[in-house]
CSV table of C-alpha atoms in Angstrom, one decimal:
chain,number,residue,atom,x,y,z
A,1,UNK,CA,-78.7,29.1,122.4
A,2,UNK,CA,-81.7,30.5,120.5
A,3,UNK,CA,-80.5,34.0,121.0
A,4,UNK,CA,-77.4,33.5,118.8
A,5,UNK,CA,-77.9,35.5,115.6
A,6,UNK,CA,-74.4,35.6,114.2
A,7,UNK,CA,-74.2,34.0,110.8
A,8,UNK,CA,-77.9,33.5,110.3
A,9,UNK,CA,-79.0,34.6,106.8
A,10,UNK,CA,-82.6,35.7,106.3
A,11,UNK,CA,-83.8,35.5,102.7
A,12,UNK,CA,-85.4,38.7,101.3
A,13,UNK,CA,-85.7,41.0,98.4
A,14,UNK,CA,-85.0,44.3,100.0
A,15,UNK,CA,-82.6,47.0,98.9
A,16,UNK,CA,-80.1,45.8,101.5
A,17,UNK,CA,-80.2,42.2,100.2
A,18,UNK,CA,-79.5,43.5,96.7
A,19,UNK,CA,-76.4,45.5,97.5
A,20,UNK,CA,-73.1,44.2,96.4
A,21,UNK,CA,-71.5,42.1,99.1
A,22,UNK,CA,-68.2,43.9,98.7
A,23,UNK,CA,-69.9,47.2,99.4
A,24,UNK,CA,-71.8,45.9,102.4
A,25,UNK,CA,-68.6,44.7,104.0
A,26,UNK,CA,-66.9,48.1,103.4
A,27,UNK,CA,-70.0,49.9,104.7
A,28,UNK,CA,-70.0,47.9,107.9
A,29,UNK,CA,-66.4,49.0,108.5
A,30,UNK,CA,-67.2,52.6,107.6
A,31,UNK,CA,-70.3,52.8,109.8
A,32,UNK,CA,-68.5,51.2,112.8
A,33,UNK,CA,-65.8,53.9,112.3
A,34,UNK,CA,-68.6,56.5,112.2
A,35,UNK,CA,-70.0,55.2,115.5
A,36,UNK,CA,-66.6,55.5,117.2
A,37,UNK,CA,-65.9,59.1,116.0
A,38,UNK,CA,-69.4,60.6,116.8
A,39,UNK,CA,-68.5,63.2,119.4
A,40,UNK,CA,-71.7,63.4,121.5
A,41,UNK,CA,-75.0,61.9,122.4
A,42,UNK,CA,-77.0,63.9,119.9
A,43,UNK,CA,-75.0,62.5,117.0
A,44,UNK,CA,-75.4,59.0,118.5
A,45,UNK,CA,-79.2,59.4,118.8
A,46,UNK,CA,-79.3,60.6,115.2
A,47,UNK,CA,-77.3,57.6,114.1
A,48,UNK,CA,-79.7,55.3,116.1
A,49,UNK,CA,-82.7,56.9,114.4
A,50,UNK,CA,-81.1,56.4,111.0
A,51,UNK,CA,-80.4,52.8,111.8
A,52,UNK,CA,-84.0,52.2,112.8
A,53,UNK,CA,-85.3,53.7,109.6
A,54,UNK,CA,-82.8,51.6,107.6
A,55,UNK,CA,-83.7,48.4,109.5
A,56,UNK,CA,-87.5,48.8,109.0
A,57,UNK,CA,-87.1,49.4,105.3
A,58,UNK,CA,-85.4,46.1,104.9
A,59,UNK,CA,-88.3,44.0,106.1
A,60,UNK,CA,-86.2,42.0,108.5
A,61,UNK,CA,-87.9,40.8,111.7
A,62,UNK,CA,-87.2,43.1,114.6
A,63,UNK,CA,-87.1,40.3,117.1
A,64,UNK,CA,-84.0,38.9,115.5
A,65,UNK,CA,-82.1,42.1,116.5
A,66,UNK,CA,-83.5,41.8,120.1
A,67,UNK,CA,-82.3,38.2,120.2
A,68,UNK,CA,-78.8,39.4,119.1
A,69,UNK,CA,-78.7,42.0,121.9
A,70,UNK,CA,-80.0,39.6,124.7
A,71,UNK,CA,-76.6,37.9,125.2
A,72,UNK,CA,-74.9,41.2,126.0
A,73,UNK,CA,-77.7,42.8,128.0
A,74,UNK,CA,-75.8,42.3,131.2
A,75,UNK,CA,-72.8,44.0,129.8
A,76,UNK,CA,-75.0,46.9,128.6
A,77,UNK,CA,-76.7,47.4,132.0
A,78,UNK,CA,-73.4,47.0,133.9
A,79,UNK,CA,-71.7,49.6,131.7
A,80,UNK,CA,-74.6,52.0,131.9
A,81,UNK,CA,-74.9,51.8,135.7
A,82,UNK,CA,-71.1,52.0,136.1
A,83,UNK,CA,-71.0,55.3,134.1
A,84,UNK,CA,-73.9,56.7,136.3
A,85,UNK,CA,-72.0,55.8,139.5
A,86,UNK,CA,-68.6,57.2,138.6
A,87,UNK,CA,-69.4,60.2,136.4
A,88,UNK,CA,-70.1,63.2,138.4
A,89,UNK,CA,-70.3,65.9,135.7
A,90,UNK,CA,-73.1,68.3,135.0
A,91,UNK,CA,-76.3,69.0,136.9
A,92,UNK,CA,-77.4,66.8,139.8
A,93,UNK,CA,-80.6,65.2,138.6
A,94,UNK,CA,-81.5,63.0,141.6
A,95,UNK,CA,-80.2,61.9,145.0
A,96,UNK,CA,-81.4,58.7,146.5
A,97,UNK,CA,-80.7,57.6,150.1
A,98,UNK,CA,-80.1,53.9,150.7
A,99,UNK,CA,-79.7,51.9,153.8
A,100,UNK,CA,-78.1,48.5,154.3
A,101,UNK,CA,-78.6,46.5,157.5
A,102,UNK,CA,-79.6,43.2,158.9
A,103,UNK,CA,-83.2,43.4,157.8
A,104,UNK,CA,-82.4,44.5,154.3
A,105,UNK,CA,-79.7,41.8,154.1
A,106,UNK,CA,-82.2,39.1,155.1
A,107,UNK,CA,-84.8,40.3,152.6
A,108,UNK,CA,-82.2,40.4,149.8
A,109,UNK,CA,-81.1,36.8,150.7
A,110,UNK,CA,-84.8,35.7,150.6
A,111,UNK,CA,-85.3,37.4,147.3
A,112,UNK,CA,-82.2,35.7,145.8
A,113,UNK,CA,-83.5,32.3,147.0
A,114,UNK,CA,-86.9,32.9,145.4
A,115,UNK,CA,-85.2,34.0,142.2
A,116,UNK,CA,-82.8,31.1,142.1
A,117,UNK,CA,-85.5,28.4,142.6
A,118,UNK,CA,-88.1,30.0,140.4
A,119,UNK,CA,-86.2,31.4,137.4
A,120,UNK,CA,-86.4,28.2,135.3
A,121,UNK,CA,-90.2,28.3,135.5
A,122,UNK,CA,-90.5,31.9,134.3
A,123,UNK,CA,-90.5,32.2,130.5
A,124,UNK,CA,-89.3,35.8,130.3
A,125,UNK,CA,-85.9,35.4,131.9
A,126,UNK,CA,-84.5,38.8,131.1
A,127,UNK,CA,-87.5,40.7,132.5
A,128,UNK,CA,-87.5,38.4,135.6
A,129,UNK,CA,-83.8,39.3,136.2
A,130,UNK,CA,-84.5,43.0,135.8
A,131,UNK,CA,-87.3,42.7,138.4
A,132,UNK,CA,-84.9,40.9,140.7
A,133,UNK,CA,-82.3,43.7,140.3
A,134,UNK,CA,-85.0,46.3,141.0
A,135,UNK,CA,-86.0,44.4,144.1
A,136,UNK,CA,-82.5,44.3,145.5
A,137,UNK,CA,-82.2,48.1,145.3
A,138,UNK,CA,-85.9,48.5,146.4
A,139,UNK,CA,-85.3,46.8,149.7
A,140,UNK,CA,-82.4,49.2,150.4
A,141,UNK,CA,-84.9,52.1,150.2
A,142,UNK,CA,-86.6,50.8,153.3
A,143,UNK,CA,-85.7,52.6,156.5
A,144,UNK,CA,-85.2,50.8,159.9
A,145,UNK,CA,-84.0,52.2,163.2
A,146,UNK,CA,-82.1,49.1,164.5
A,147,UNK,CA,-79.3,46.8,163.1
A,148,UNK,CA,-78.3,49.4,160.6
A,149,UNK,CA,-74.9,48.8,159.1
A,150,UNK,CA,-74.5,51.7,156.7
A,151,UNK,CA,-76.3,54.6,155.0
A,152,UNK,CA,-75.2,55.8,151.6
A,153,UNK,CA,-76.4,58.2,149.0
A,154,UNK,CA,-76.6,57.4,145.3
A,155,UNK,CA,-76.4,60.6,143.2
A,156,UNK,CA,-77.4,60.7,139.5
A,157,UNK,CA,-75.7,63.4,137.5
A,158,UNK,CA,-76.6,64.6,134.0
A,159,UNK,CA,-73.1,63.8,132.7
A,160,UNK,CA,-73.3,60.2,134.0
A,161,UNK,CA,-76.7,59.6,132.4
A,162,UNK,CA,-75.6,61.1,129.1
A,163,UNK,CA,-72.3,59.1,129.0
A,164,UNK,CA,-74.0,55.9,130.0
A,165,UNK,CA,-76.6,56.3,127.3
A,166,UNK,CA,-73.9,57.2,124.8
A,167,UNK,CA,-71.9,54.0,125.4
A,168,UNK,CA,-75.1,51.9,125.6
A,169,UNK,CA,-76.3,53.1,122.2
A,170,UNK,CA,-72.8,52.7,120.7
A,171,UNK,CA,-72.7,49.0,121.7
A,172,UNK,CA,-76.2,48.3,120.5
A,173,UNK,CA,-75.5,50.0,117.1
A,174,UNK,CA,-72.3,47.9,116.7
A,175,UNK,CA,-74.2,44.7,117.2
A,176,UNK,CA,-77.1,45.8,115.0
A,177,UNK,CA,-74.9,46.9,112.1
A,178,UNK,CA,-72.9,43.7,112.0
A,179,UNK,CA,-76.1,41.7,112.3
A,180,UNK,CA,-77.5,43.4,109.2
A,181,UNK,CA,-74.5,42.1,107.2
A,182,UNK,CA,-75.1,38.5,108.1
A,183,UNK,CA,-78.9,38.8,108.0
A,184,UNK,CA,-78.9,40.1,104.4
A,185,UNK,CA,-75.9,38.3,102.9
A,186,UNK,CA,-75.3,34.6,102.2
A,187,UNK,CA,-72.0,33.1,103.4
A,188,UNK,CA,-70.9,32.4,99.8
A,189,UNK,CA,-71.5,36.1,98.9
A,190,UNK,CA,-69.5,37.2,102.0
A,191,UNK,CA,-66.7,34.8,100.9
A,192,UNK,CA,-66.7,36.3,97.3
A,193,UNK,CA,-66.8,39.8,98.7
A,194,UNK,CA,-63.9,39.3,101.1
A,195,UNK,CA,-61.9,37.6,98.4
A,196,UNK,CA,-62.5,40.5,96.0
A,197,UNK,CA,-61.6,43.2,98.6
A,198,UNK,CA,-58.4,41.4,99.7
A,199,UNK,CA,-57.4,40.5,96.1
A,200,UNK,CA,-54.6,43.1,96.0
A,201,UNK,CA,-52.8,41.1,98.7
A,202,UNK,CA,-52.4,38.2,96.3
A,203,UNK,CA,-49.6,40.2,94.6
A,204,UNK,CA,-47.5,39.6,97.7
A,205,UNK,CA,-48.4,35.9,97.7
A,206,UNK,CA,-51.0,36.1,100.5
A,207,UNK,CA,-53.6,33.2,100.1
A,208,UNK,CA,-56.6,35.5,100.0
A,209,UNK,CA,-59.0,32.9,98.7
A,210,UNK,CA,-58.1,30.5,101.6
A,211,UNK,CA,-58.5,33.2,104.2
A,212,UNK,CA,-61.9,34.3,102.8
A,213,UNK,CA,-63.1,30.7,102.6
A,214,UNK,CA,-62.0,30.1,106.3
A,215,UNK,CA,-63.8,33.2,107.4
A,216,UNK,CA,-67.1,32.4,105.6
A,217,UNK,CA,-67.1,28.8,106.8
A,218,UNK,CA,-66.5,29.9,110.4
A,219,UNK,CA,-69.4,32.4,110.1
A,220,UNK,CA,-71.6,29.7,108.7
A,221,UNK,CA,-70.7,27.1,111.3
A,222,UNK,CA,-71.5,29.3,114.3
A,223,UNK,CA,-75.3,29.0,114.1
A,224,UNK,CA,-75.0,25.4,112.9
A,225,UNK,CA,-72.9,24.3,116.0
A,226,UNK,CA,-75.2,26.2,118.3
A,227,UNK,CA,-78.2,24.4,116.8
A,228,UNK,CA,-76.4,21.1,117.4
A,229,UNK,CA,-75.6,22.1,120.9
A,230,UNK,CA,-79.2,22.8,121.6
A,231,UNK,CA,-80.2,19.4,120.3
A,232,UNK,CA,-77.6,17.7,122.5
A,233,UNK,CA,-78.8,19.6,125.5
A,234,UNK,CA,-82.4,18.6,124.9
A,235,UNK,CA,-81.3,15.0,124.4
A,236,UNK,CA,-79.3,15.0,127.6
A,237,UNK,CA,-82.2,16.6,129.5
A,238,UNK,CA,-84.5,13.8,128.3
A,239,UNK,CA,-82.1,11.4,129.9
A,240,UNK,CA,-82.3,13.3,133.3
A,241,UNK,CA,-79.4,15.7,133.0
A,242,UNK,CA,-80.2,19.1,134.4
A,243,UNK,CA,-77.8,21.8,133.3
A,244,UNK,CA,-79.3,24.4,135.8
A,245,UNK,CA,-79.0,22.4,139.0
A,246,UNK,CA,-76.4,20.3,140.9
A,247,UNK,CA,-73.1,20.7,142.7
A,248,UNK,CA,-69.7,21.7,141.1
A,249,UNK,CA,-68.9,18.0,140.5
A,250,UNK,CA,-72.3,17.6,138.8
A,251,UNK,CA,-71.6,20.7,136.7
A,252,UNK,CA,-68.3,19.3,135.5
A,253,UNK,CA,-70.0,16.0,134.6
A,254,UNK,CA,-72.7,17.8,132.7
A,255,UNK,CA,-70.3,19.9,130.8
A,256,UNK,CA,-68.3,16.8,129.8
A,257,UNK,CA,-71.5,15.1,128.7
A,258,UNK,CA,-72.1,18.1,126.4
A,259,UNK,CA,-68.5,18.7,125.1
A,260,UNK,CA,-67.8,15.1,124.1
A,261,UNK,CA,-70.7,14.8,121.6
A,262,UNK,CA,-70.1,18.4,120.5
A,263,UNK,CA,-66.6,17.4,119.4
A,264,UNK,CA,-67.8,14.3,117.7
A,265,UNK,CA,-70.5,16.3,115.8
A,266,UNK,CA,-68.0,19.1,114.9
A,267,UNK,CA,-65.5,16.6,113.4
A,268,UNK,CA,-68.3,14.8,111.5
A,269,UNK,CA,-69.6,18.0,110.1
A,270,UNK,CA,-66.0,19.1,109.1
A,271,UNK,CA,-65.4,15.7,107.4
A,272,UNK,CA,-68.7,15.9,105.5
A,273,UNK,CA,-67.8,19.5,104.4
A,274,UNK,CA,-64.3,18.4,103.3
A,275,UNK,CA,-65.8,15.6,101.3
A,276,UNK,CA,-68.4,17.8,99.7
A,277,UNK,CA,-65.8,20.4,98.7
A,278,UNK,CA,-63.5,17.8,97.3
A,279,UNK,CA,-66.3,16.2,95.3
A,280,UNK,CA,-67.1,19.6,93.8
A,281,UNK,CA,-63.5,20.0,92.7
A,282,UNK,CA,-62.2,22.5,95.3
A,283,UNK,CA,-58.4,22.6,95.4
A,284,UNK,CA,-56.6,24.8,98.0
A,285,UNK,CA,-54.7,27.6,96.3
A,286,UNK,CA,-56.0,27.0,92.8
A,287,UNK,CA,-57.7,29.7,90.8
A,288,UNK,CA,-61.5,29.4,90.8
A,289,UNK,CA,-64.2,30.9,88.6
A,290,UNK,CA,-67.5,32.2,89.9
A,291,UNK,CA,-71.1,31.6,88.7
A,292,UNK,CA,-72.2,35.2,89.6
A,293,UNK,CA,-69.8,38.1,88.8
A,294,UNK,CA,-69.9,41.0,91.2
A,295,UNK,CA,-70.8,44.3,89.6
A,296,UNK,CA,-71.7,47.7,91.1
A,297,UNK,CA,-75.2,49.0,90.2
A,298,UNK,CA,-76.9,52.3,90.7
A,299,UNK,CA,-78.2,51.5,94.2
A,300,UNK,CA,-74.6,50.6,95.3
A,301,UNK,CA,-73.3,53.9,94.2
A,302,UNK,CA,-76.1,55.7,96.0
A,303,UNK,CA,-75.4,53.8,99.3
A,304,UNK,CA,-71.7,54.5,98.9
A,305,UNK,CA,-72.1,58.2,98.3
A,306,UNK,CA,-74.5,58.5,101.2
A,307,UNK,CA,-72.1,56.8,103.6
A,308,UNK,CA,-69.2,58.9,102.4
A,309,UNK,CA,-71.2,62.0,103.0
A,310,UNK,CA,-72.2,60.9,106.5
A,311,UNK,CA,-68.5,60.0,107.3
A,312,UNK,CA,-67.3,63.3,106.0
A,313,UNK,CA,-70.0,65.2,108.0
A,314,UNK,CA,-69.0,63.4,111.2
A,315,UNK,CA,-65.3,64.1,110.7
A,316,UNK,CA,-66.1,67.8,109.9
A,317,UNK,CA,-68.2,67.9,113.1
A,318,UNK,CA,-65.3,66.6,115.2
A,319,UNK,CA,-63.0,69.2,113.7
A,320,UNK,CA,-65.3,72.1,114.3
A,321,UNK,CA,-66.4,71.0,117.8
């Protein structure tokens, strides 16, 4: 639960915090488009380097980005390994011979049991899982003369390594860029920015303000509900509920003991929010004024021009290549 970073605003005074929220929303869309049309690994590495420079100039804590990537680390590794296995283009970089048999199978089962019963006592869960995965493949490197079931070769090609790295960096950049928006922008500013961007739809009677408010409240409630879930899990653990152990029947009972108070907390929070909005005079569909008017400044135009130049350069690169 602590690895969820969506919707968490980090106060700051950097150039990114000072950008107009409308521009930041548009830039996120533009940079995601840039990521998807970059043609090769060299452009993706250049984009990654540019992102790292941009991130460190904002003064945001680097560990927040790492926490945001942790929930998808399995997807990243699975995609990377899958590309290496099935892409056979380019130069052959390495060829590794594996063997699977009775002895390897028994050692892998033993390693799995050790991992299963000791993982909750190890603080670095991700590193421990990676060591477990390395151990599974490491045992298959051992050679035995008896009870051998199969021998197979794992070939690593240059094309597979490049394609896997390309997709790996693309996913990381997508998570990182969207995280920068929520890290540097308050939910109220996101609401105002979205409403301003979508304001032309009001001419065809689309309730733009309602949609923008729903989106910003949803974004704000994600970390809030995860915090409440974490508190409930700790409270249930203090009463003897172990969410990591037990049979299927016990798991169902544990989930119910978590979902019921979560629904109660969610409805209570929603009721409190509705009362607070009504007290402050919020009426659905009515025209509202703003305390802070959004205006573009010099730094906004600089960021906009730079992003347009990068987008134009990538499009030109695709056409020429």
